[in-house]
CSV table of C-alpha atoms in Angstrom, one decimal:
chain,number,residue,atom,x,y,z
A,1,UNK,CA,127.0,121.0,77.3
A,2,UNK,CA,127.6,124.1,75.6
A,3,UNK,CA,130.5,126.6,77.1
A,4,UNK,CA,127.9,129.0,78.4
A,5,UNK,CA,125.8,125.7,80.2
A,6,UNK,CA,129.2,124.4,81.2
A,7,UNK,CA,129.9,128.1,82.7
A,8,UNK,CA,126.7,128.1,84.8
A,9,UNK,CA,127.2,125.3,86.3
A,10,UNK,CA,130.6,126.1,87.1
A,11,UNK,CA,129.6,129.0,88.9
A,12,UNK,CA,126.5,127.2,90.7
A,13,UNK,CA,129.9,125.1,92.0
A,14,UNK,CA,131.7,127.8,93.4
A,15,UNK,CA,128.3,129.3,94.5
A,16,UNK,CA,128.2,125.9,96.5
A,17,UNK,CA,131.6,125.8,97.9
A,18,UNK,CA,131.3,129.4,99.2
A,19,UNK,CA,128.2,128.4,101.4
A,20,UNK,CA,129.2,125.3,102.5
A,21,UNK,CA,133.0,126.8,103.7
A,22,UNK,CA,131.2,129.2,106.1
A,23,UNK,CA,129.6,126.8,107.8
A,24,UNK,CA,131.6,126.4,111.4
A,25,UNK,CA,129.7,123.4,112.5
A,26,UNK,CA,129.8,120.6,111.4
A,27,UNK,CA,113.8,110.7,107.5
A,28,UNK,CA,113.5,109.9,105.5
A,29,UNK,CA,112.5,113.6,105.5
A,30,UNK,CA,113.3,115.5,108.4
A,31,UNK,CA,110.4,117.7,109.5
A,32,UNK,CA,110.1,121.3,109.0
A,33,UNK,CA,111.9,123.7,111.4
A,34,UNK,CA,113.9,120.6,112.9
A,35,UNK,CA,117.0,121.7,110.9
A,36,UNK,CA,118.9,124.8,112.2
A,37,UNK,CA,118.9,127.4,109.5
A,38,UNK,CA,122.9,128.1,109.1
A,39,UNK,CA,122.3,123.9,108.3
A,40,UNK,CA,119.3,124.2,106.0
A,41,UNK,CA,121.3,126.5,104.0
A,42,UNK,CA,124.4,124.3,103.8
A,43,UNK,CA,122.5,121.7,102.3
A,44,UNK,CA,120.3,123.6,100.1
A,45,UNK,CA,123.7,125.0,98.5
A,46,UNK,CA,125.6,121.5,98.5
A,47,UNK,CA,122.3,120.4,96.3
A,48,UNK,CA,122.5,123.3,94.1
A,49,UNK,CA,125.1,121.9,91.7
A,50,UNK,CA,123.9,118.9,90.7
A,51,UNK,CA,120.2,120.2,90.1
A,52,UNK,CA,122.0,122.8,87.7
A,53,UNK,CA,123.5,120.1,85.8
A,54,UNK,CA,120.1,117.8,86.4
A,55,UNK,CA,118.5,120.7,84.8
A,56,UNK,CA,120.7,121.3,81.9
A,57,UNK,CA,120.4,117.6,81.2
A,58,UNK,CA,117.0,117.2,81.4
A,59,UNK,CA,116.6,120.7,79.0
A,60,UNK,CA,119.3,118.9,76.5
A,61,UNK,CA,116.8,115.5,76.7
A,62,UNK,CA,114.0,117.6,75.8
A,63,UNK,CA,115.4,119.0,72.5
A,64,UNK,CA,117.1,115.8,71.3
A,65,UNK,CA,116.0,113.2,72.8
A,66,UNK,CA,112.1,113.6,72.6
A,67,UNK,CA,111.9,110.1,72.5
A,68,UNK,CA,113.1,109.9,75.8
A,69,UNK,CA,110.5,112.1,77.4
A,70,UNK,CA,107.8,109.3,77.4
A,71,UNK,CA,109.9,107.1,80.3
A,72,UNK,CA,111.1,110.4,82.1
A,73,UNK,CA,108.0,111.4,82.7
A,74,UNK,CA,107.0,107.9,84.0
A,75,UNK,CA,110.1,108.0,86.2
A,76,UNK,CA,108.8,111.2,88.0
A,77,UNK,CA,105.7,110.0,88.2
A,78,UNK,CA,107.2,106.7,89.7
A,79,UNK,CA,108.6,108.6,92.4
A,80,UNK,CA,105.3,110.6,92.8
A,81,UNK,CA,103.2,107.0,93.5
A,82,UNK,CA,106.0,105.5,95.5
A,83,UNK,CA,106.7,109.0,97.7
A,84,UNK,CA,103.3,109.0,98.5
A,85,UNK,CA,102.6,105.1,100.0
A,86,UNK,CA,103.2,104.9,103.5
A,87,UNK,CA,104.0,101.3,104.0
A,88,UNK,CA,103.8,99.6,107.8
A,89,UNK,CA,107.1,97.6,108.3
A,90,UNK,CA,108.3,95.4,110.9
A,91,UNK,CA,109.1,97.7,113.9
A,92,UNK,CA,105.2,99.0,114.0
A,93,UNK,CA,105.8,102.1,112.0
A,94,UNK,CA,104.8,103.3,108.4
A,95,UNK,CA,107.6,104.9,106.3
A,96,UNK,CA,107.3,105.5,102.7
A,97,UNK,CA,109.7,104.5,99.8
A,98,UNK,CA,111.8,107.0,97.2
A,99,UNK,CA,111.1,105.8,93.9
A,100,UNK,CA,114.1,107.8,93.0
A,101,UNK,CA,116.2,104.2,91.6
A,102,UNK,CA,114.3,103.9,88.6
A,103,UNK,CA,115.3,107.4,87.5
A,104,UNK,CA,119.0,106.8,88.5
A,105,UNK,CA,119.1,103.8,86.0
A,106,UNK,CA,117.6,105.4,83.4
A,107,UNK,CA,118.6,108.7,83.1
A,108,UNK,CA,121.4,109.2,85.9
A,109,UNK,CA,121.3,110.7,89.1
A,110,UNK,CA,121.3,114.4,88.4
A,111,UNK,CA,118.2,114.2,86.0
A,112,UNK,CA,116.7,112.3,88.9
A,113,UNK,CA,117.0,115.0,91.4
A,114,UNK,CA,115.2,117.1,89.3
A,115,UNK,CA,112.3,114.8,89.5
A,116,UNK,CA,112.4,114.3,93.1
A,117,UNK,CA,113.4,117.7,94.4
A,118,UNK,CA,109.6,118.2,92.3
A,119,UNK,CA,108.0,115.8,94.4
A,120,UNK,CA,109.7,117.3,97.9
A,121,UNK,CA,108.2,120.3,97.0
A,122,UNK,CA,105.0,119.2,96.1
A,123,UNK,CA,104.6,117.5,99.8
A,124,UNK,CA,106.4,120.1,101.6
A,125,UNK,CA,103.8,123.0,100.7
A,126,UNK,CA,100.6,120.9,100.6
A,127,UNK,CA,101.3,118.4,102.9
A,128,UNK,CA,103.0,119.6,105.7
A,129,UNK,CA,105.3,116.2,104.8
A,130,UNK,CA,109.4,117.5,104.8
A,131,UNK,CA,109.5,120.5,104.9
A,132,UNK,CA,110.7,124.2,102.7
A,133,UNK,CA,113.2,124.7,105.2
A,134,UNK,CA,114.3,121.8,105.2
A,135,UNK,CA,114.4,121.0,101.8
A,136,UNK,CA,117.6,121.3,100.7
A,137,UNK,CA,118.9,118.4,103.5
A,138,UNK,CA,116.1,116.4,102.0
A,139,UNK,CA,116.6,116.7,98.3
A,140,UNK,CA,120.2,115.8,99.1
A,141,UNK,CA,119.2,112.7,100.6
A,142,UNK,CA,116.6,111.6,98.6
A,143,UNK,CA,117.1,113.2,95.3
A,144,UNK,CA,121.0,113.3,95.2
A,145,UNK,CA,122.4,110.8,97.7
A,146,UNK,CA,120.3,107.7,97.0
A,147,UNK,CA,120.4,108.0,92.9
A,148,UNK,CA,124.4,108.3,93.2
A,149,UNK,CA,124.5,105.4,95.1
A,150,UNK,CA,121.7,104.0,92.6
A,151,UNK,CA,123.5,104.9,89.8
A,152,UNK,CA,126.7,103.8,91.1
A,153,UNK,CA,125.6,100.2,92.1
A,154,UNK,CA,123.8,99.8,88.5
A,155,UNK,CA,126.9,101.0,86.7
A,156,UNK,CA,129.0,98.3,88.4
A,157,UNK,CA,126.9,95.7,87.6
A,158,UNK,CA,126.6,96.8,83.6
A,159,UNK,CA,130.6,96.8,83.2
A,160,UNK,CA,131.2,93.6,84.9
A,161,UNK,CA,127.9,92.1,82.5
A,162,UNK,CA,125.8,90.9,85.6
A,163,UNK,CA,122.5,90.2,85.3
A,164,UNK,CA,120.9,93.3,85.1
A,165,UNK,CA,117.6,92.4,87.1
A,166,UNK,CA,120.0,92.1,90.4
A,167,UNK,CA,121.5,94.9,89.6
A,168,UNK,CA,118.1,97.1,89.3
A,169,UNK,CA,117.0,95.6,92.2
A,170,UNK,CA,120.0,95.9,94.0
A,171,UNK,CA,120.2,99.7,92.9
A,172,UNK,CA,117.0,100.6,94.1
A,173,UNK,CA,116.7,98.5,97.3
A,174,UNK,CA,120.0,100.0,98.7
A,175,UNK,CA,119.7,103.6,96.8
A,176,UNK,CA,116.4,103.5,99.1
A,177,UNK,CA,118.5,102.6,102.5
A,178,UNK,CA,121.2,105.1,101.7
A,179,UNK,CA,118.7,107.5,102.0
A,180,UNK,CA,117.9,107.2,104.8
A,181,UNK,CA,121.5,106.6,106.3
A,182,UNK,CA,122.0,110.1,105.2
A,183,UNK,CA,119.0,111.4,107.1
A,184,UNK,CA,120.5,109.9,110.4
A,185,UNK,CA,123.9,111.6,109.2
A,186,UNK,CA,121.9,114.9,109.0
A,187,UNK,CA,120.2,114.6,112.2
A,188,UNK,CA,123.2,113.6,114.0
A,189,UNK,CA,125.2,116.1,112.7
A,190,UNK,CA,122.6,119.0,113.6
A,191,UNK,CA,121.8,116.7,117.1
A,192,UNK,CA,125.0,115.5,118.4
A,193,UNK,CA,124.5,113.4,121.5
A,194,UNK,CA,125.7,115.0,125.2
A,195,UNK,CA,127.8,111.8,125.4
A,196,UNK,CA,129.3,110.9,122.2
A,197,UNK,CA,128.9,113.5,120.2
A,198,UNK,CA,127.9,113.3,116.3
A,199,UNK,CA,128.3,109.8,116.2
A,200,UNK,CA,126.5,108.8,118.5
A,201,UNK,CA,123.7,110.3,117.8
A,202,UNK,CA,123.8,109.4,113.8
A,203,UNK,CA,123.9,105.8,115.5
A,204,UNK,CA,120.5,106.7,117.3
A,205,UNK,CA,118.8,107.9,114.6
A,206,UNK,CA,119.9,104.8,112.4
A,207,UNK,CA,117.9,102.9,115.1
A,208,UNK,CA,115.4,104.5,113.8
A,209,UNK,CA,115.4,104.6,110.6
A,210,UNK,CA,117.2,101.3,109.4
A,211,UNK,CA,115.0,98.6,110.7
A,212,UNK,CA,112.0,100.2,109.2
A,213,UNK,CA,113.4,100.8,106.3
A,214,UNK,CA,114.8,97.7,105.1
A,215,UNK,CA,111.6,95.7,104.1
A,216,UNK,CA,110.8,98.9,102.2
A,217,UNK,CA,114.0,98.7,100.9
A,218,UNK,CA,113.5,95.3,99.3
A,219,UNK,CA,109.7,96.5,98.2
A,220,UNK,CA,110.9,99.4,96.0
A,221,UNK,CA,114.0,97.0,94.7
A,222,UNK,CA,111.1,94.6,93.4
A,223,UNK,CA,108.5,96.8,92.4
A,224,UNK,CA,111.5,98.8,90.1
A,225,UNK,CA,112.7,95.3,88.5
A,226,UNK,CA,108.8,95.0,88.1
A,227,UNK,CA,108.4,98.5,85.9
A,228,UNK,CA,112.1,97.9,84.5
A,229,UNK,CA,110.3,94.1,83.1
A,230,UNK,CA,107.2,96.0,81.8
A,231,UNK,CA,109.3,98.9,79.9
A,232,UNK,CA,111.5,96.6,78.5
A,233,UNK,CA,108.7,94.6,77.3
A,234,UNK,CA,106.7,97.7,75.8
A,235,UNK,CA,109.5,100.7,75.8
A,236,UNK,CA,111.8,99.4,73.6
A,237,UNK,CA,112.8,102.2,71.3
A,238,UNK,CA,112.9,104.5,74.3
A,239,UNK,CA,114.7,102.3,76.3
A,240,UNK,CA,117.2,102.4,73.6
A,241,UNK,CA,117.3,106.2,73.1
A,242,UNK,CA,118.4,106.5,76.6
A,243,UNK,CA,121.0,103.7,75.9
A,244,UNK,CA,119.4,101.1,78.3
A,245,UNK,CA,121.0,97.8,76.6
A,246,UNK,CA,121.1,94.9,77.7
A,247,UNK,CA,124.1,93.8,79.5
A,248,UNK,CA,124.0,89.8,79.9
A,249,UNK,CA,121.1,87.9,79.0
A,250,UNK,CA,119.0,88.8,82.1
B,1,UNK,CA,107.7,86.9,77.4
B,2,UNK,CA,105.5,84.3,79.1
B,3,UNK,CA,108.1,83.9,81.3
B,4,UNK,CA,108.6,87.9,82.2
B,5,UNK,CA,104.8,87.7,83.3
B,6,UNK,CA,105.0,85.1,85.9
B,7,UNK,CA,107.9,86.8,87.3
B,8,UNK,CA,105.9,89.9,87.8
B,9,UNK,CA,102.8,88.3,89.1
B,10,UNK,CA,105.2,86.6,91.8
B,11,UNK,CA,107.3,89.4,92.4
B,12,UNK,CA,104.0,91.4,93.0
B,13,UNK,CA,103.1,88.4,95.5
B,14,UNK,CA,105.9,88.8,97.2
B,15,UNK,CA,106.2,92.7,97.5
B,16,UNK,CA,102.0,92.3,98.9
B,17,UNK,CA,103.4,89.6,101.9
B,18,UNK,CA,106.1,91.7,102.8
B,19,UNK,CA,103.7,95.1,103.6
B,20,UNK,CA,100.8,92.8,104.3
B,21,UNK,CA,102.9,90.7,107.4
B,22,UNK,CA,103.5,93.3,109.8
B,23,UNK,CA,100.0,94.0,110.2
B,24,UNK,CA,99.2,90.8,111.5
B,25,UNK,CA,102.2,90.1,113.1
B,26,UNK,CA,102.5,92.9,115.0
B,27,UNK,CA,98.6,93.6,116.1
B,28,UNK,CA,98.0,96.6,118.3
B,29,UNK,CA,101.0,98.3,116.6
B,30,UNK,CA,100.2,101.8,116.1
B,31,UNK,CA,101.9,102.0,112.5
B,32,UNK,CA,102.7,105.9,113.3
B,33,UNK,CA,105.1,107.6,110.5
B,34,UNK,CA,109.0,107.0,111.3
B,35,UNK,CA,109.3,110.5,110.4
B,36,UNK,CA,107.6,111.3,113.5
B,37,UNK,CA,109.8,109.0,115.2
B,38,UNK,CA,112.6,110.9,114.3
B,39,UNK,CA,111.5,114.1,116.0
B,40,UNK,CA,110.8,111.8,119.4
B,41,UNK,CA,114.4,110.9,118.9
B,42,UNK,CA,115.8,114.7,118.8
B,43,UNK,CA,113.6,115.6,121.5
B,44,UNK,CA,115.4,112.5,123.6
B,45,UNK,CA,118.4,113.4,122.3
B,46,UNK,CA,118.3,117.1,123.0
B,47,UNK,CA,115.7,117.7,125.2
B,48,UNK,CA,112.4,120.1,124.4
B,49,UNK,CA,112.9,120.9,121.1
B,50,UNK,CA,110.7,123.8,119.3
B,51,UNK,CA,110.9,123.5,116.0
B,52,UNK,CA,111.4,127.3,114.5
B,53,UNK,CA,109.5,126.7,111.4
B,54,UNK,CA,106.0,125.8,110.8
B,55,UNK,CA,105.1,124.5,107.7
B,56,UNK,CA,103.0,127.1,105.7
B,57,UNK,CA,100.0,125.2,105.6
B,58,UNK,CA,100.1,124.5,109.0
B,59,UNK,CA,100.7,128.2,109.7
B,60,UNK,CA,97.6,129.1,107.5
B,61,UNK,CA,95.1,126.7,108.7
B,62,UNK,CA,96.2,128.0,112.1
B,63,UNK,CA,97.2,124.2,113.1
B,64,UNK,CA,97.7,120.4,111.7
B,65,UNK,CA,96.0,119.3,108.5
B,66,UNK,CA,93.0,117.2,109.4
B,67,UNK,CA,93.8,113.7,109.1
B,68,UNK,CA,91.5,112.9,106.6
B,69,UNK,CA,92.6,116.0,104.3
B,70,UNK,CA,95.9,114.9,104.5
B,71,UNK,CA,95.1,111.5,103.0
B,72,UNK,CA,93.1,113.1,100.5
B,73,UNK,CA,96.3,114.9,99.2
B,74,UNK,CA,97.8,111.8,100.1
B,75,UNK,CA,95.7,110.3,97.6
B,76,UNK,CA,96.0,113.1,95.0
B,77,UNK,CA,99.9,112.7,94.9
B,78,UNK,CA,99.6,109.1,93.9
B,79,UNK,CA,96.5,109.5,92.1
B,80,UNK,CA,98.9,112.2,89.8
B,81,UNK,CA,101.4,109.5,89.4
B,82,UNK,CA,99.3,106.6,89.1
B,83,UNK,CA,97.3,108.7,85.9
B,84,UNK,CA,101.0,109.4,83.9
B,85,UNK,CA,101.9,106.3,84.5
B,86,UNK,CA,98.8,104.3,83.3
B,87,UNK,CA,98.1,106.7,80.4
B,88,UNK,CA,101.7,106.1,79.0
B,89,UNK,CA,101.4,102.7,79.4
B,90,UNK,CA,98.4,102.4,77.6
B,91,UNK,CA,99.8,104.1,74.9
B,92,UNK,CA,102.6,101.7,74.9
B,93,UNK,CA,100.9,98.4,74.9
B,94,UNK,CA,98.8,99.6,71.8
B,95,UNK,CA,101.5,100.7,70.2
B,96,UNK,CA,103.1,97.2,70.5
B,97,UNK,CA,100.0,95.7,69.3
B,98,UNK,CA,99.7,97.9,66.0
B,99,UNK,CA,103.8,97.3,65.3
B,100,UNK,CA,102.2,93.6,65.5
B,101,UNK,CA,99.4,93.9,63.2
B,102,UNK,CA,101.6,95.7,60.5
B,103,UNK,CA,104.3,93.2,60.5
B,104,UNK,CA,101.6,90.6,60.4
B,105,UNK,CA,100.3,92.2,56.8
């Protein structure tokens, strides 16, 4: 980053921490209007930073690293086919995937909420799906939350020189569930329970969530190994320009 | 090579049982969205609940989206994807094959 990029985001830091400190109180997308505002803004400014730097990454992979803009691209539009599938799952209720793991592996996870905070927007004006409101608790969870965790479980399995299919599958399967454990975070923190307070009520809405969620869970893991196999196969060079190696022999 | 395609084929075998199963398995479930479960659950949680935004849409069309609308943007969204995704591909794969062809001259 340059001194001036580095400056920005800096300030979109402090921009952050300045919203986040006046707060008093403490679904995969949560519907519109079911967020109170003073939270909606909370975590619209707690995403702020990292889709600064997302943004300032994705402008540097533009100008040197044209290469690379043939698999970003397909990343976003990953997330675009997977975001919009609405899978049934073993409880008796549809729920629909992220898509955001591939991203995370490939390009990290703040490129990756650019691409995803794209496709919450996308569903939250034309399909009445999440919500503009709501937006910023969702693009932390699905955007931001799950490609950390993505990113972070992927990482780990390229020092230590594990095979790197488990680790693509194991970064997208649980990047997926993390999403949704911070959804039931979110509700319960905006719903505590009369009893029990937050966390009970985080517990509730993990009910929810979690059992629907993992078969879909271990869906997107296979279906990212499956485009992982197929770029590796065709995507060489620009697997390479976005220093996708091979750790191991897997 | 050989081998990375039988993995695929299986591993698309086995993502198609594990949507497929539930549908038989559970007949008679009604398959609703778990985002809708979620509002149930604040409503339990914290009684009526009146959500204080409307999505815009919603607030234009003076109500829900028509189900079948919906899917059709449903549709458009992965049709989008699905488009990028093939048309960069294709590019791909014939790329590979001309790299072939000129190291085979």
């Amino acid at each position: 980053m340059t001194s001036k990029e580095k400056r920005i985001w800096k300030i979109s830091i402090l921009f952050a921490s300045v919203f986040v400190a006046g707060q008093t109180a403490g679904a995969m997308h949560i519907m519109e209007g079911y967020l109170p505002p003073t939270l909606c803004i909370a975590w619209g400014a707690v995403c702020i930073p990292f889709l600064v730097k997302g943004f300032l990454e994705m402008k540097k992979i533009f100008s040197e690293n044209p290469r690379a803009i043939t698999i970003l691209a397909m990343s976003g539009a990953y997330i675009f086919v997977i975001s919009a599938l609405k899978i049934p799952s073993v409880t008796g209720s549809c729920s629909h995937m992220t898509g955001t793991g591939l991203g995370a592996i490939l390009f990290g996870p703040c490129t990756t909420s650019i691409l995803g905070i794209t496709v919450l927007i996308f569903q939250a004006i034309l399909l009445a799906h999440g919500g503009l409101t709501t937006l910023g608790a969702n693009t932390f969870s699905m955007a931001i939350a799950g490609p950390f965790v993505s990113f972070g479980i992927y990482q780990i399995f390229k020092k230590f020189n594990l095979s790197k299919r488990a680790g693509v599958f194991l970064a997208a399967a649980i990047g997926d569930l993390v999403t949704y454990c911070v959804t039931s975070i979110q509700l319960g923190i905006a719903y505590p329970s009369m009893e029990g307070g937050v966390s009970t009520s985080v517990l509730e809405f993990l009910g929810v969530f979690a059992p629907t969620q993992i078969p879909l869970a271990i869906v997107e893991g296979l279906l990212t190994v499956i485009i992982v196999i197929t770029l590796e196969n065709y995507a060489k060079q620009e697997l390479k320009a976005v220093g996708f190696n091979r750790p191991g022999n897997n | 090579m050989k081998k990375d395609a039988k993995l695929v084929i299986l591993l698309l075998i086995l993502v198609a049982v594990i949507i497929i199963v539930p549908l038989f398995v559970l007949k008679g479930a009604q398959f609703g969205g778990s985002d809708d479960a979620g509002s149930v659950k604040v409503e339990e949680i914290s009684g009526e609940y009146e959500p204080w935004f409307t999505p815009i849409l919603e607030t234009v069309l003076d109500g829900e989206i028509p189900g079948e609308v919906e899917s059709l943007l449903f549709c458009v969204q992965t049709g989008i994807g699905v488009g990028v995704i093939a048309f960069l591909m294709g590019r791909m794969v014939e790329r590979k094959k001309h790299e072939k062809s000129d190291t085979a001259c």
